[in-house]
mmCIF file of C-alpha atoms in Angstrom:
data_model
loop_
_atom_site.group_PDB
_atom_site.id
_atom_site.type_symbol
_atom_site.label_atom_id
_atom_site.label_comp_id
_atom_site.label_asym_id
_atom_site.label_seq_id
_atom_site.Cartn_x
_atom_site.Cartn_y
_atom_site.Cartn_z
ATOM 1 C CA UNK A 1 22.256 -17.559 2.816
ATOM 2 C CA UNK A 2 20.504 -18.928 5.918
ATOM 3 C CA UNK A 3 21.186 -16.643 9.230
ATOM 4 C CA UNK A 4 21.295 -18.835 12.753
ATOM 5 C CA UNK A 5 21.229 -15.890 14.508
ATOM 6 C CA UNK A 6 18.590 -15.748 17.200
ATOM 7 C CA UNK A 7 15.527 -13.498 16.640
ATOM 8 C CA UNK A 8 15.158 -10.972 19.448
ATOM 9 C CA UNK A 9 11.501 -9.966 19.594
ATOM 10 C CA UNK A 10 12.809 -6.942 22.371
ATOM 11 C CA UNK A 11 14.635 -5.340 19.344
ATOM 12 C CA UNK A 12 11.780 -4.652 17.085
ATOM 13 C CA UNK A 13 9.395 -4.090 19.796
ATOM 14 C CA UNK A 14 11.390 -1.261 20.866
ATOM 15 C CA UNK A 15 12.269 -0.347 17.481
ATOM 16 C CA UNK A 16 11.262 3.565 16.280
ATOM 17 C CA UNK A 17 10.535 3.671 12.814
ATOM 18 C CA UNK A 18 11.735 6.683 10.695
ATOM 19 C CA UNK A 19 8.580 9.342 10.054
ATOM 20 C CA UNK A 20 8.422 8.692 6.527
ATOM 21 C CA UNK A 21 6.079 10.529 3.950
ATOM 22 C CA UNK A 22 4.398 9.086 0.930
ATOM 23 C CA UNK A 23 3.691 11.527 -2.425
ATOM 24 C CA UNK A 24 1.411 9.901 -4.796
ATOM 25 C CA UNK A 25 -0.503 11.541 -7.685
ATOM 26 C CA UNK A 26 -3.685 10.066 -9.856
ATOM 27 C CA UNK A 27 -1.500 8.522 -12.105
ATOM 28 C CA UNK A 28 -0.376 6.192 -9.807
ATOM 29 C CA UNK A 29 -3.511 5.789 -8.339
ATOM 30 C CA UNK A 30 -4.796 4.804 -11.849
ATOM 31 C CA UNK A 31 -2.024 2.710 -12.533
ATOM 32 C CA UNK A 32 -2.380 0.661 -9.161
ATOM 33 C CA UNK A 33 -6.006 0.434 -9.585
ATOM 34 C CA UNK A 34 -5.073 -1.336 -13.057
ATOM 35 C CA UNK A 35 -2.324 -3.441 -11.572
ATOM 36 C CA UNK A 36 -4.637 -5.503 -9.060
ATOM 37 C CA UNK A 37 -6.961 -6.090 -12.112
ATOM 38 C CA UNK A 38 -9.702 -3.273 -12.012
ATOM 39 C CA UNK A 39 -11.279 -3.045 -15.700
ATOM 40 C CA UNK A 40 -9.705 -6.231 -16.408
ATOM 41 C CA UNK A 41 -12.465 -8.629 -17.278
ATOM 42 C CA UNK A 42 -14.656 -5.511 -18.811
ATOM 43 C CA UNK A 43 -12.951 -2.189 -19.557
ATOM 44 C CA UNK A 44 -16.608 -0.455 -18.908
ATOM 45 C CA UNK A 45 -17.798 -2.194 -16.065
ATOM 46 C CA UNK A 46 -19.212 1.170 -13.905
ATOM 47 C CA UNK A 47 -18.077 -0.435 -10.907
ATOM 48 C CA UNK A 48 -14.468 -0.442 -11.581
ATOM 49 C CA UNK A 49 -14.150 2.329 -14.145
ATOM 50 C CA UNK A 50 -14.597 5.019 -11.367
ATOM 51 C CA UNK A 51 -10.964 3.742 -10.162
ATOM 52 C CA UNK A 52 -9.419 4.519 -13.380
ATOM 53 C CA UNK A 53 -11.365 7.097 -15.600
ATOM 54 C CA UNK A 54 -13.284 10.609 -14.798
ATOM 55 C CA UNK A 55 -17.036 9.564 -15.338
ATOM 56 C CA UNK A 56 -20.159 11.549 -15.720
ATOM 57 C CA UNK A 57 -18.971 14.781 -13.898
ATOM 58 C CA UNK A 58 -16.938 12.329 -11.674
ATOM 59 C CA UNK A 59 -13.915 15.435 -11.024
ATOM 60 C CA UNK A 60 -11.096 12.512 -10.062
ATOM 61 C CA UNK A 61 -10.713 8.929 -10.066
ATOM 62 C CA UNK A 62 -11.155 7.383 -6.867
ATOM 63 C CA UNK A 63 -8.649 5.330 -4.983
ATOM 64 C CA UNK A 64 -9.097 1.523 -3.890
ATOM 65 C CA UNK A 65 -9.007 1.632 -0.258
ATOM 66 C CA UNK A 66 -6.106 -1.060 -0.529
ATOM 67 C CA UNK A 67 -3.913 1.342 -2.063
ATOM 68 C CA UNK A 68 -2.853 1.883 1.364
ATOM 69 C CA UNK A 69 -0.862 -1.366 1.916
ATOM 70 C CA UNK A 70 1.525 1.133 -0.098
ATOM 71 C CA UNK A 71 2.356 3.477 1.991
ATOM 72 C CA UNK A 72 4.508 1.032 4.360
ATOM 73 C CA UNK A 73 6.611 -0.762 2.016
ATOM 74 C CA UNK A 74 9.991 -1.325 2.604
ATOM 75 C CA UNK A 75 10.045 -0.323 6.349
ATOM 76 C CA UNK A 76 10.546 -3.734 7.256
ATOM 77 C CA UNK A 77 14.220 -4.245 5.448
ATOM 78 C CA UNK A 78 16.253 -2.649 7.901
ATOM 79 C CA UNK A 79 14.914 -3.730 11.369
ATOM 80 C CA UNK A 80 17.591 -4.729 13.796
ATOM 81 C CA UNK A 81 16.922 -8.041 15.222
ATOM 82 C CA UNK A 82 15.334 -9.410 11.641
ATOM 83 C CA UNK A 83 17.447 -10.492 9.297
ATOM 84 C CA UNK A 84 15.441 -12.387 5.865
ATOM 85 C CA UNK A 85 15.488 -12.103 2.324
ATOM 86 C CA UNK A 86 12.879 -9.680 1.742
ATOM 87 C CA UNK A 87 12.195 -11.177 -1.960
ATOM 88 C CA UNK A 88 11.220 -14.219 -0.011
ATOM 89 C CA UNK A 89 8.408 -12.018 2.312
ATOM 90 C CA UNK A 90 5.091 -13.643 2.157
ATOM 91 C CA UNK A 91 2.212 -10.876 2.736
ATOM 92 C CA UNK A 92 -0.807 -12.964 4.363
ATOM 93 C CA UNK A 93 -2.857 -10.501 5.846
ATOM 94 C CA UNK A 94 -3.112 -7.069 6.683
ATOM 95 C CA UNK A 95 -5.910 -4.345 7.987
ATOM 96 C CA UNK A 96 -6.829 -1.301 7.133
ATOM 97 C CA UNK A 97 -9.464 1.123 8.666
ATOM 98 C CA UNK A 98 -10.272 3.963 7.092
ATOM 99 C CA UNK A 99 -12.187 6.863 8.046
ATOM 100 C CA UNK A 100 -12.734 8.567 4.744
ATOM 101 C CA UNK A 101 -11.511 8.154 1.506
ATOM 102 C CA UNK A 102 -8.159 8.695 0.124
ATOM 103 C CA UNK A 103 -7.893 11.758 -1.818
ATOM 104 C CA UNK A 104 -6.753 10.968 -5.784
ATOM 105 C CA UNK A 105 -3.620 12.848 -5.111
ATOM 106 C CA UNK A 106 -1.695 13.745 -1.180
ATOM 107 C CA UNK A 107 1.124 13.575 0.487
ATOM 108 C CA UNK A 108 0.936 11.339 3.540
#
C-alpha cells in the first residue's frame, strides 16, 4: 500500500491542529505507570510504588513524568501532506519539560 505521492513539508508546517483536551483519572495513571514496567522486578520497591499505590500518608499516586507522551496521540493520522501507515510509526525520541508535576487526575 505504498503512496508515491510527494511529501509537501509547506502542508504540515502550516497545518493547525484541532485544540484537543485530554481527561485522565488515577486509574489510568496507575495503570500506565504499570504498563512501562514500574513494580515489575519488585512489587515493593519504594521507588516505584509511589507511582502505583497511596504510601505512608502519600494522599495520591504520583504520575511518571512520561505519561505525557499521551496526551498527543493520534494527532498525527490525519495531517494533509502525510500519508503512512500509522501501525508502522516508529517513536525515536521525544521531549518533555515540565514545570511541575502532573496532578493524579486533570483535564488537559
Amino acid at each position: 500500500m505504498a503512496d508515491t505521492a510527494e511529501f509537501d513539508p509547506d502542508l504540515i508546517r502550516s497545518y493547525k491542529f484541532p485544540e484537543t483536551t485530554y481527561t485522565y483519572t488515577e486509574r489510568d495513571v496507575v495503570l500506565y505507570a504499570l504498563g512501562v514496567g514500574a513494580c515489575a522486578r519488585d512489587a515493593l520497591d519504594v521507588d516505584e510504588l509511589k507511582y502505583v499505590y497511596h504510601e505512608g500518608g502519600q494522599q495520591f499516586v504520583q504520575v511518571l513524568p512520561t505519561f505525557a507522551a499521551l496526551f498527543s496521540n493520534g494527532n498525527l493520522i490525519n495531517l494533509p501532506g502525510l500519508q503512512f501507515d500509522p501501525r508502522l510509526l516508529l517513536h525515536g525520541q521525544q521531549y518533555i519539560e515540565l514545570h511541575k508535576p502532573f496532578p493524579s487526575s486533570a483535564c488537559v
